[in-house]
XYZ file of C-alpha atoms in Angstrom:
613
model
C -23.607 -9.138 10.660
C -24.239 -9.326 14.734
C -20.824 -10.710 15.792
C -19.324 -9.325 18.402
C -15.441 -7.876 18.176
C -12.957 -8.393 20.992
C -11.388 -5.081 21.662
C -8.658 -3.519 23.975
C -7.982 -5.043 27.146
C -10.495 -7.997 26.524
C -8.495 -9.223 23.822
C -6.351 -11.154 26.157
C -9.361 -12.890 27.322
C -10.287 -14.373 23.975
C -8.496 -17.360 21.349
C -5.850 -15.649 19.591
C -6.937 -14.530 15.850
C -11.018 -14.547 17.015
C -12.727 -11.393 15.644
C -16.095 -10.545 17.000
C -17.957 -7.530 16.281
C -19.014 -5.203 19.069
C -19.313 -1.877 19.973
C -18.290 -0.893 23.477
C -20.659 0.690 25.660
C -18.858 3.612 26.489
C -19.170 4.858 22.786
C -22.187 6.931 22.557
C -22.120 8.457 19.496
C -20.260 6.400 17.306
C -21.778 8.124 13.729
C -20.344 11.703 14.991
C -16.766 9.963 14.929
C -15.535 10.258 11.041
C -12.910 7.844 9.350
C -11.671 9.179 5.788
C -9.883 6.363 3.882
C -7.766 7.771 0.855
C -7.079 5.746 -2.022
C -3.419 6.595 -3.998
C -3.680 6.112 -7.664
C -0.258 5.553 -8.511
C 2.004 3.240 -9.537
C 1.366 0.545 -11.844
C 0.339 -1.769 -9.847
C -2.351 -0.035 -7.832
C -4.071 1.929 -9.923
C -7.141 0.036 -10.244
C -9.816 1.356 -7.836
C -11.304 -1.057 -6.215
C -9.311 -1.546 -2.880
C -10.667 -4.430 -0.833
C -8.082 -3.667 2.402
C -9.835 -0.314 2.621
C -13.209 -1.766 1.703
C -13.254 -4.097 4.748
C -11.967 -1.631 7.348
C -14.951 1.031 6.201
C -17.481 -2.225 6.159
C -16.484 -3.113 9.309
C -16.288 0.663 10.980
C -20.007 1.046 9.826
C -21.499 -2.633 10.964
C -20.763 -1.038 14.438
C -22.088 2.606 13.554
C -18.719 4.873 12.837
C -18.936 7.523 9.838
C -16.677 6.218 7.273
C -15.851 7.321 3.327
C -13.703 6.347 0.987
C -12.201 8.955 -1.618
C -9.543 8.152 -4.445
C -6.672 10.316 -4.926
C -5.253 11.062 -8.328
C -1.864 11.800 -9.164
C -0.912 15.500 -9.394
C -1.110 18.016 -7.436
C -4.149 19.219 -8.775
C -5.667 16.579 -7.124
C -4.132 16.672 -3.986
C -5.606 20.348 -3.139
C -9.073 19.176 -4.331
C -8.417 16.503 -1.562
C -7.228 18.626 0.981
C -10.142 20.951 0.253
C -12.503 18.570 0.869
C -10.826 17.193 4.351
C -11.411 21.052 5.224
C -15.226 20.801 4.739
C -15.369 16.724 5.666
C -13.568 17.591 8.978
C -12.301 13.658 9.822
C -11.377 12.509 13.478
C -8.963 10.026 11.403
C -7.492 10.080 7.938
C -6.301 6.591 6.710
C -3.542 5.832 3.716
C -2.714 2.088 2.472
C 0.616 2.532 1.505
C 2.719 0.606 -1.616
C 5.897 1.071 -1.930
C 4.965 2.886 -5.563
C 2.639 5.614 -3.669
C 5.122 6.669 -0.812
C 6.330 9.685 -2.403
C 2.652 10.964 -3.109
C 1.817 9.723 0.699
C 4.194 12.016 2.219
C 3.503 14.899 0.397
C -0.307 14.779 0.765
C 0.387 14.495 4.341
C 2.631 17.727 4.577
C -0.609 19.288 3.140
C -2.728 17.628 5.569
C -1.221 18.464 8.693
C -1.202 21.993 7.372
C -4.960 21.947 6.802
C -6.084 20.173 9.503
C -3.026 19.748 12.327
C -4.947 17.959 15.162
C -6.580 15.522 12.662
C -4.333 11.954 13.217
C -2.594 10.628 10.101
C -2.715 6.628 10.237
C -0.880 4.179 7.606
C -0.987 1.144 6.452
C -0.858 -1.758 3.713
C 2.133 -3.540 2.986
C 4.721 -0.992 3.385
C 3.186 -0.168 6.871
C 3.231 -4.172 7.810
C 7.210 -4.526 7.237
C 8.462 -0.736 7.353
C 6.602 1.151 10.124
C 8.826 2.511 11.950
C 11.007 3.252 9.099
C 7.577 5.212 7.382
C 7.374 6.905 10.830
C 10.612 7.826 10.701
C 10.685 8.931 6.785
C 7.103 10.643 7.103
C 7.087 13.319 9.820
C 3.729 13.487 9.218
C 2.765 10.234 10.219
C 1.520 9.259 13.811
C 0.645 5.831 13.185
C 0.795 3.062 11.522
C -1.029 -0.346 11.269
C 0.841 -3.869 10.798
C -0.999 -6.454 9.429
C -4.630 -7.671 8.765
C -6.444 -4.150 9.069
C -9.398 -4.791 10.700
C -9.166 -5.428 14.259
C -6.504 -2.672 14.427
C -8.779 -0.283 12.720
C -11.924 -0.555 15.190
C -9.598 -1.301 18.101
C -7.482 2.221 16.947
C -11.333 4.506 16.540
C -12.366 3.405 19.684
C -9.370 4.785 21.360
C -9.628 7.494 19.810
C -13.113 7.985 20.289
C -12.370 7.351 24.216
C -9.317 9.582 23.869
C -7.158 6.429 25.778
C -3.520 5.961 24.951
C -1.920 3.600 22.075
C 0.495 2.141 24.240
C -1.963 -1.410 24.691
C -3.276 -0.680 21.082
C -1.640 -4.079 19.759
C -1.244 -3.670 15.958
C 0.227 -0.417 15.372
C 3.146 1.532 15.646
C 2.803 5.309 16.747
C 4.366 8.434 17.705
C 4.219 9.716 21.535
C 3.858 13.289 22.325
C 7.566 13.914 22.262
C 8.286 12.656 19.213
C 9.394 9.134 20.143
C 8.556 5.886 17.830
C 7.055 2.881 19.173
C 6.086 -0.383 17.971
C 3.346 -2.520 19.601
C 3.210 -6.383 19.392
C 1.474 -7.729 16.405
C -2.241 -8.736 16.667
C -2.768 -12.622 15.277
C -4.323 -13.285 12.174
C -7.679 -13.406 11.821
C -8.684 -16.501 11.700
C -12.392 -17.425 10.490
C -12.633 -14.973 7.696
C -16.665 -15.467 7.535
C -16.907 -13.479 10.843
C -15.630 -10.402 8.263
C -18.893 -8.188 6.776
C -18.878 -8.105 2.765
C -16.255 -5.296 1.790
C -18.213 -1.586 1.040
C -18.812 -1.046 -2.456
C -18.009 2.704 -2.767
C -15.729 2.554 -5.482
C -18.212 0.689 -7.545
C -21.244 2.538 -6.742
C -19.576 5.805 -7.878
C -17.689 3.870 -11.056
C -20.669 1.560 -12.002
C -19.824 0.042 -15.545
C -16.377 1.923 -16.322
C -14.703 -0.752 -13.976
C -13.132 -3.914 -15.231
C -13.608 -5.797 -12.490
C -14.795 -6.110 -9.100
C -12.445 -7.536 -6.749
C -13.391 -10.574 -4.405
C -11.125 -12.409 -1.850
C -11.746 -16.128 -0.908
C -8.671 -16.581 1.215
C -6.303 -15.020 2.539
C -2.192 -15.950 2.881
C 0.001 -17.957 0.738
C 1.782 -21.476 0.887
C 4.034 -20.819 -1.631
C 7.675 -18.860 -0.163
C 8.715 -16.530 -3.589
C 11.334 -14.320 -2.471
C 10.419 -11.159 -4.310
C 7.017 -11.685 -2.686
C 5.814 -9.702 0.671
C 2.550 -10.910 0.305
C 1.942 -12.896 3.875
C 3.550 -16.475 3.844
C 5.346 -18.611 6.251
C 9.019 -16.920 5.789
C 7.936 -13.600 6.192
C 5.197 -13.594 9.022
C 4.489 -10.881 10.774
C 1.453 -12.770 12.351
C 0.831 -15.252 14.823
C -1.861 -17.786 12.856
C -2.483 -20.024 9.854
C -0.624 -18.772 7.074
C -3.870 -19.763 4.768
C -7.138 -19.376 5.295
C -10.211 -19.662 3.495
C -14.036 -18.815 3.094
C -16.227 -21.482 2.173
C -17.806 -21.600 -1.065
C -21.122 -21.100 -0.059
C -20.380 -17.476 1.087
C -17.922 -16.599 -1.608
C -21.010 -17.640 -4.049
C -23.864 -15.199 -2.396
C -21.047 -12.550 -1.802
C -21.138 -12.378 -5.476
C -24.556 -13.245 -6.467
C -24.951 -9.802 -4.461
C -22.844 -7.677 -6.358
C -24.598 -9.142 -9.640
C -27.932 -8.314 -8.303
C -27.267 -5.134 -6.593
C -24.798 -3.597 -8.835
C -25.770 -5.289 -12.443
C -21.638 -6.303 -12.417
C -20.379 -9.284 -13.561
C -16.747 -9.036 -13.924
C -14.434 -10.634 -10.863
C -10.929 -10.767 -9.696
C -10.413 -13.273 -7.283
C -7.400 -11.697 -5.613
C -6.257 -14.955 -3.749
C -2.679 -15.476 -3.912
C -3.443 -18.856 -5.660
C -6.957 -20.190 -6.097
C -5.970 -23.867 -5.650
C -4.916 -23.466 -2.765
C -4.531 -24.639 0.466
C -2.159 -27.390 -0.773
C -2.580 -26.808 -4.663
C -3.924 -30.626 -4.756
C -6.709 -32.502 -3.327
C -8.373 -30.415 -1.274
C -7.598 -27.278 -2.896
C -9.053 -28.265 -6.133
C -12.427 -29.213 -4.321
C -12.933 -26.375 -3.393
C -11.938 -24.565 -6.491
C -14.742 -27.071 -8.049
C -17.401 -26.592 -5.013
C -17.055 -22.482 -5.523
C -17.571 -23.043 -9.735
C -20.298 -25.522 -9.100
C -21.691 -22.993 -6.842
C -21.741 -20.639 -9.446
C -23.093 -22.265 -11.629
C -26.155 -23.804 -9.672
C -26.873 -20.430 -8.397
C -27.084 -19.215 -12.383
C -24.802 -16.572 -12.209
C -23.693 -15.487 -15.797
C -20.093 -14.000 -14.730
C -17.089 -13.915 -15.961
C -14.057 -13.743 -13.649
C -10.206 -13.805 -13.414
C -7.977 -15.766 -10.288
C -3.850 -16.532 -9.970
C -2.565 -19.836 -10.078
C 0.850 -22.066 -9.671
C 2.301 -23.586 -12.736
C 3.318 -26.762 -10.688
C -0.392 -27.567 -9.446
C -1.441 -28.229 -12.892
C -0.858 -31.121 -14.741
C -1.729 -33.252 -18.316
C -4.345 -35.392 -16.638
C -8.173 -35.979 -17.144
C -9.183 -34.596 -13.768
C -7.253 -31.423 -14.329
C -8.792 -31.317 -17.716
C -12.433 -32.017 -15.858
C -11.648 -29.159 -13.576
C -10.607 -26.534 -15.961
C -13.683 -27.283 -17.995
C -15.515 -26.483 -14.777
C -14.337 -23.442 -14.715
C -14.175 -21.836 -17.306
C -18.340 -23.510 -17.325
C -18.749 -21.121 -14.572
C -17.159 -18.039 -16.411
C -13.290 -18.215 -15.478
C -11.799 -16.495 -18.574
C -8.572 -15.014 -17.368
C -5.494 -16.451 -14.920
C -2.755 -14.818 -13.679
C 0.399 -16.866 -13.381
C 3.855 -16.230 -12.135
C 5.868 -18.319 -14.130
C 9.027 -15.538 -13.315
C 11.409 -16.832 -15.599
C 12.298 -19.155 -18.210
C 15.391 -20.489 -16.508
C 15.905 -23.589 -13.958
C 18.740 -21.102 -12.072
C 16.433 -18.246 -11.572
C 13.196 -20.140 -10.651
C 15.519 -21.736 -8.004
C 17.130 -18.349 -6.909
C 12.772 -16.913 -6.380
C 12.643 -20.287 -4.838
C 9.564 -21.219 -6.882
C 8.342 -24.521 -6.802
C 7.239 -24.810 -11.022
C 10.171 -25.920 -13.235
C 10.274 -24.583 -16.725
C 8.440 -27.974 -17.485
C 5.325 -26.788 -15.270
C 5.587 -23.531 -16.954
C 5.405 -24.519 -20.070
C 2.601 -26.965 -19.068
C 0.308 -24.714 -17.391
C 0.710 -22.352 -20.708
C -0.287 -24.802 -23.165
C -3.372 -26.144 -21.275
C -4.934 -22.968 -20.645
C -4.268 -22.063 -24.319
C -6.487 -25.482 -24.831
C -9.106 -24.159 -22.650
C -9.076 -20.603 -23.939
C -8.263 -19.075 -21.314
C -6.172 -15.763 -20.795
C -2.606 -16.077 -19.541
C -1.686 -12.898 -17.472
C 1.771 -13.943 -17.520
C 4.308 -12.506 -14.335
C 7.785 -12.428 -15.378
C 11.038 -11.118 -14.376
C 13.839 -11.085 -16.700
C 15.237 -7.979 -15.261
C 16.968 -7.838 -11.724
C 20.070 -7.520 -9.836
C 21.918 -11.115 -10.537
C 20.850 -10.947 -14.253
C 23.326 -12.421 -16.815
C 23.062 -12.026 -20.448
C 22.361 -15.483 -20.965
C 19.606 -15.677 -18.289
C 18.177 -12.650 -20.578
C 18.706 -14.643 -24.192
C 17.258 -17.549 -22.352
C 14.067 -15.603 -21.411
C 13.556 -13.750 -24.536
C 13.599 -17.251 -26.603
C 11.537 -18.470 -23.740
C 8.870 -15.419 -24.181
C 9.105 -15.948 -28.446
C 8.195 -19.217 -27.969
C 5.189 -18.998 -25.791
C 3.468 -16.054 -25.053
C 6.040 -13.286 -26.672
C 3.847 -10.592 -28.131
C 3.694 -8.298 -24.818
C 7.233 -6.518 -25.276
C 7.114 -5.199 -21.448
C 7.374 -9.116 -20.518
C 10.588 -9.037 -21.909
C 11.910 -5.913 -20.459
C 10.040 -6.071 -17.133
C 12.557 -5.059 -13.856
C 12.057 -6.701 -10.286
C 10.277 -4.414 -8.565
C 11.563 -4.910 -4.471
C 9.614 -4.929 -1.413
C 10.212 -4.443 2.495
C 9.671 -7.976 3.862
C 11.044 -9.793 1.063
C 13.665 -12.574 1.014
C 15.403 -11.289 -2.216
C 16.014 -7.653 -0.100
C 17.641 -9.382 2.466
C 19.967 -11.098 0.013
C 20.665 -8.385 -1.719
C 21.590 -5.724 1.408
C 24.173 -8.840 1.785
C 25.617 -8.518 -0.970
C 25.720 -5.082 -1.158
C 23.304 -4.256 -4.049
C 20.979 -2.324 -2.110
C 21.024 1.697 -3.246
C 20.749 4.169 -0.327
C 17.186 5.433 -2.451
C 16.009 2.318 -0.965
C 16.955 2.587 2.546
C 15.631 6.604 2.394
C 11.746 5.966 0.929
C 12.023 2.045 -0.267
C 12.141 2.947 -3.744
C 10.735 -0.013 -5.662
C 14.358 0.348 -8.061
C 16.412 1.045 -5.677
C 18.893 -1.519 -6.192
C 22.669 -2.074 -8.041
C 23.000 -4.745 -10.942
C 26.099 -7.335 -10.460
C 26.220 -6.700 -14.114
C 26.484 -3.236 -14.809
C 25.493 -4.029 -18.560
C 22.254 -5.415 -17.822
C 21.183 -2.661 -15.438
C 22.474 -0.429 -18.568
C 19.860 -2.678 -20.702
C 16.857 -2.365 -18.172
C 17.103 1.134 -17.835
C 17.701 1.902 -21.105
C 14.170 0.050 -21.905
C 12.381 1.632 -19.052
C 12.797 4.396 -20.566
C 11.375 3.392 -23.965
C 7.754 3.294 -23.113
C 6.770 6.498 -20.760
C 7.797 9.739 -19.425
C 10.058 9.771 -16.181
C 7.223 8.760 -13.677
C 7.344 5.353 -15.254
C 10.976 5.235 -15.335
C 11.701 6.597 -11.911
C 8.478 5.865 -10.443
C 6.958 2.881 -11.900
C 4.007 5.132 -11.811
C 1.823 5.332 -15.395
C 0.881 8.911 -16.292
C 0.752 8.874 -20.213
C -0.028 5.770 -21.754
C 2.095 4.452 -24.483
C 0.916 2.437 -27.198
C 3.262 -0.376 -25.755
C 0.419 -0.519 -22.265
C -1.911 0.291 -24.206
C -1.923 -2.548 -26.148
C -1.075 -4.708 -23.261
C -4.763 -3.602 -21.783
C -6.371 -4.109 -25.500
C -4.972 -7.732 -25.213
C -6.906 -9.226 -22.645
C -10.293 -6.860 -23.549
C -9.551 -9.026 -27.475
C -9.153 -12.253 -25.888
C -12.185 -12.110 -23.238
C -14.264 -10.815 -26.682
C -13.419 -13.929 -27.915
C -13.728 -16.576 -25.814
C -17.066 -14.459 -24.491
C -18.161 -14.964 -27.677
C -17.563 -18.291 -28.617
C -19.148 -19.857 -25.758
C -22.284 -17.846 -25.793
C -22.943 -17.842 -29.629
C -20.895 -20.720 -30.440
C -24.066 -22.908 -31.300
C -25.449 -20.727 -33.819
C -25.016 -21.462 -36.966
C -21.685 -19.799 -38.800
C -20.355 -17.692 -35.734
C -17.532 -20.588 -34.964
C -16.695 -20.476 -38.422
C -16.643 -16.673 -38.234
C -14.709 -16.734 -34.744
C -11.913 -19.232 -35.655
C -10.872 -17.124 -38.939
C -10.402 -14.173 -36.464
C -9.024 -15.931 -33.853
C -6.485 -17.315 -36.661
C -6.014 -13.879 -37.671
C -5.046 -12.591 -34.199
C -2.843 -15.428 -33.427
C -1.069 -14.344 -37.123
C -0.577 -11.230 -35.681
C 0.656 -11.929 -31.899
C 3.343 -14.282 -33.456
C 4.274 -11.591 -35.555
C 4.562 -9.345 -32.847
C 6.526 -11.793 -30.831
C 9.323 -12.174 -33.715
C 9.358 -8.542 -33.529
C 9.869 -8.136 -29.768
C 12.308 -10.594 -29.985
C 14.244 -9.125 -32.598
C 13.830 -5.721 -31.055
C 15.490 -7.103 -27.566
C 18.086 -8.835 -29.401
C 19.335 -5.842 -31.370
C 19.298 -3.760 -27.494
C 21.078 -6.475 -26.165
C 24.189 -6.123 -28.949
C 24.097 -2.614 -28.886
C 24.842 -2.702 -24.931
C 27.455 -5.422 -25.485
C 29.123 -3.260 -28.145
C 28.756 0.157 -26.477
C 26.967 1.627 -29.297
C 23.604 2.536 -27.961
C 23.384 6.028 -27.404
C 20.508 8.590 -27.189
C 19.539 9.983 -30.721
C 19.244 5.703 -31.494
C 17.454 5.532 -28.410
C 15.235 8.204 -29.110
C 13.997 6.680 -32.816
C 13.487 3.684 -30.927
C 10.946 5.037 -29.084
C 8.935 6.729 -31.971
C 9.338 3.048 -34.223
C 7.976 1.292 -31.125
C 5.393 3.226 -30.532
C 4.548 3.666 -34.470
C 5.222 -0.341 -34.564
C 2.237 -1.263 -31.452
C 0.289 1.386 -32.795
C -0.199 -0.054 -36.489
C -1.106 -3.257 -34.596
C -3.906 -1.915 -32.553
C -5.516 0.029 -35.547
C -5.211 -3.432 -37.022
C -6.732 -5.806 -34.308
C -9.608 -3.204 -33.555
C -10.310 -2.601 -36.985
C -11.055 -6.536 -37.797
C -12.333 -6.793 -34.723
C -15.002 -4.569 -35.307
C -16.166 -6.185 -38.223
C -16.644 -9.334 -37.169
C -18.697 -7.519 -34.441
C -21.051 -7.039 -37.394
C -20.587 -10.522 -39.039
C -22.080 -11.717 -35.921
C -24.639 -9.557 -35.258
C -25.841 -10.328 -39.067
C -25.966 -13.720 -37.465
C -27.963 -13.247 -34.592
C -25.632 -13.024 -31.975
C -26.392 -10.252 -29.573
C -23.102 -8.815 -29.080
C -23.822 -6.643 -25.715
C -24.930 -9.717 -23.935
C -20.855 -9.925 -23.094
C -20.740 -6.815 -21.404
C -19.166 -6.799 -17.943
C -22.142 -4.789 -16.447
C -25.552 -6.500 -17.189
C -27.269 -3.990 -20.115
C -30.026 -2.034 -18.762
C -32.846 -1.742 -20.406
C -33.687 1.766 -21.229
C -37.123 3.665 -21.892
C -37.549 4.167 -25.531
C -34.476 2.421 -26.161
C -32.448 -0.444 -26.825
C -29.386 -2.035 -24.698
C -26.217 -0.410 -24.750
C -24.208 -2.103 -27.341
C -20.590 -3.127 -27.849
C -18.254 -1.622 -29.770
C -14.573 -1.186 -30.778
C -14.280 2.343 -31.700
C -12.754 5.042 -30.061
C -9.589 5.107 -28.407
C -10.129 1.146 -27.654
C -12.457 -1.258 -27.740
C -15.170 -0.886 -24.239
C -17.746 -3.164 -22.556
């Protein structure tokens, strides 16, 4: 990349959201100054490594010549010293965090360590937490001396130059910071960026040092979101921070060579497509197109991928050309979507203010069931205006189309700064002071105080108290586990099918299985439902109490864990059905087998603790 970037004072001078790449003069050295960005593993939702906020700040800090690394954090404390031990050798001018609202606990404390180790090194924040609670983190994290709001990089080469130059925050739009005497200050928001192709390709740390023991790589093709969910603080046009479009998008041709790099550089072939919706910007016309133009692309530049993207149940509809489309791609290797179809009720779609009635959710299920495709299914039964028959509703509603995940059924609303439903709820006075004090992701009252009895009570039937407290996965309970085994059965599958599915017995061999495994998942969603049924009456009747509580979790886990020896078990035999048939089973692999000296390609297989690419 040779753009140029408008910095400090010149910003003025240039269209709001314009981004140009430049490094100003007066920086002479700009290698000697070091940015270290630390990745938080916890929490449930962030726990997957590759970070693309962090990816693009470090890309663009190097395209201009600063030192920057990126280094994952575990959780424990363990892992925190080994962190703060190598700060002492590393020796950053900047340390970085993205913050969630799951990781602030582990944020704060690895800053009290930090500012121990190192105490003239600045501490900067960010991520979503950062964008809608800075001053509140600055406030909560004495730590802390700044923190960035919004889109991260123009604040983060704006905030290294000033640095570098040792010149004051108080013009450094973006961020809000902490002045020598202890004072908090917010600056004015920067706008958003607008052309997103002016942005370098993200670094590829994380997969460099994972290689193959990934699941995915993540790619973004727009940024923003149409849609107004009120649980949601991803950027929209109810909660903007922002001056700017609330969507925008690359065009297909780079979002197709971005990709074709990774596959040729990195021998990966798994993708995320972290958009907020993929059919967007209007879920229609236009939206579609270029959904079609990016598979198309794909597919004309022959890259064998498979990859995963989020979609609206109301954009989708029983029609040829939405038939056409899906065909297209899943041609180009879409396996997996991620849906929020939230609830099973009209009154609760209406109170998330989503657009999909249960009609579109029921739609969108079927037809990517037609098209094999993976539903990664979002769903909130749990949350502070509850009823019991809003739960009945969605556990009939889960039974009856995708029921055999149990944590569907017992998920809890998880609630973020930002957010509509926060706002509604601090009216109505539902809001717990554990909230207001660190923006704990639970901290919240149920109108009902039976179904807040329920949702804790199943909470605590999977995991230890980091998942119950927390939200943040330390031991893994057959329940997740199986959840994760899911999608790894279904992409075998449909992987599969549409590679070998010409020769001559595997469809035979791949419908009995996939018979088989539907057998089971209905099974297993009769069971959940049972399961949640049985809760639910013991809550009603007052007689669930903690010795019935505590078999529950030893038949659950004894229940999931049957099933998994079960699925893996069949499932590695027909992994040798269809190798007797000629199908080359590592030729699904998410990383493209290498070919080894004296050796043959690594191969699949489903023993072990699960079943790996």
């Amino acid at each position: 990349m040779t753009q140029d970037i408008t910095i400090g004072r010149t910003a003025a001078q240039k269209k709001p959201g314009t981004f140009e790449l430049r490094l100003d003069p007066r920086v002479t050295d700009p290698s000697s100054f070091k940015v270290s960005f630390l990745i938080l593993l916890d929490g449930d939702l962030v726990m997957s490594p590759e970070h693309l906020g962090v990816a693009y700040m470090a890309s663009v800090l190097r395209s201009v010549g600063f030192t920057a690394e990126i280094r994952e954090v575990e959780h424990g404390d363990s892992h925190h010293a080994a962190v703060i031990d190598h700060l002492r050798a590393y020796r950053p001018d900047l340390v970085c965090f993205t913050l969630m609202s799951l990781n602030l606990t582990s944020c704060l404390s690895l800053c009290r360590q930090l500012r121990e180790a190192l105490p003239d090194t600045p501490i900067a924040c960010g991520g979503p937490a950062g964008t809608f609670a800075g001053l509140d983190v600055l406030r909560n994290n004495p730590y802390a001396d700044i923190v960035a709001v919004g889109e991260g990089e123009p604040t983060i080469l704006d905030l290294v130059h000033r640095l570098y130059l040792k010149e004051p925050l108080t013009e450094c739009p973006g961020v809000c910071y902490r002045d020598a005497d202890g004072g908090v200050h917010q600056n004015p928001a920067r706008p958003l960026v607008h052309d997103l192709e002016v942005l370098p390709f993200p670094a590829r740390d994380q997969l460099s040092q994972h290689g193959d023991k990934l699941e995915y790589v993540r790619v973004s093709t727009s940024r923003g979101c149409v849609a107004n969910c009120t649980f949601c603080s991803a950027p929209h046009l109810k909660n903007r921070v922002q001056a700017g479009k609330a969507w925008r998008g690359r065009g297909p041709a780079q979002i197709v060579e971005e990709v074709a790099q990774i596959v040729e550089r990195h021998q990966f072939r798994t993708f995320d497509f972290v958009d907020s919706t993929f059919e967007d910007p209007d879920g229609g016309r236009v939206g579609k197109k270029r959904a079609g133009a990016i598979a198309q692309g794909l597919i004309d530049r022959g890259l064998d991928i498979y990859y995963n993207v989020c979609m609206r149940a109301e954009n989708w509809h029983d029609t040829p050309e939405d038939h056409a489309l899906l065909d297209l791609l899943t041609a180009s290797g879409l396996e997996k979507v991620n849906v929020g179809i939230e609830s099973g009720t009209a009154e609760e779609l209406l109170l998330w203010e989503k657009r999909a009635t249960v009609e579109d959710n029921v739609t969108i299920i079927r037809m990517l069931r037609e098209h094999g495709i993976y539903l990664a299914m979002g769903f909130i039964p749990f949350h502070p205006y509850a009823t019991v028959d809003t739960l009945i509703a969605n556990a009939r509603f889960l039974r009856d189309n995708s029921g055999h995940n149990l944590r569907r059924m017992t998920e809890r609303l998880e609630i973020y700064p930002g957010t509509a439903i926060v706002r509604r709820m601090e009216g109505d006075g539902l809001l717990a002071e554990t909230y207001r004090q660190d923006l704990d992701p639970y901290g919240y009252e149920f109108a009902d105080d039976r179904v807040g009895r329920l949702a804790r009570h199943f909470a605590q039937l999977y995991n230890n108290d980091d998942y119950h407290r927390h939200g943040v996965i330390t031991d893994q309970s057959a329940v997740f586990e199986f959840e994760t085994y899911n999608v790894v059965l279904q992409t075998f599958i449909t992987r599969l099918q549409r590679r070998f599915g010409m020769l001559s017995g595997v469809d035979e061999v791949m419908n009995r299985f996939k018979d088989t495994v539907h057998e089971i998942r209905q099974e297993m969603g009769q069971f959940n439902f049972t399961f949640f049924m049985s809760n639910l009456e013991s809550v009603m009747s007052e007689s669930l109490d903690t010795d019935k509580q505590a078999q529950q979790v030893v038949e659950v886990e004894e229940y999931f864990r049957d099933r998994l020896d079960r699925l893996r078990s069949e499932q590695l035999r027909v992994g040798k059905r269809l190798t007797r048939l000629g199908a080359r089973v590592s030729e699904i692999s998410s990383s493209l087998p290498p070919v080894r000296p004296g050796g043959l390609p690594r191969q699949y297989t489903g023993e072990g603790s699960g079943a790996t690419w």
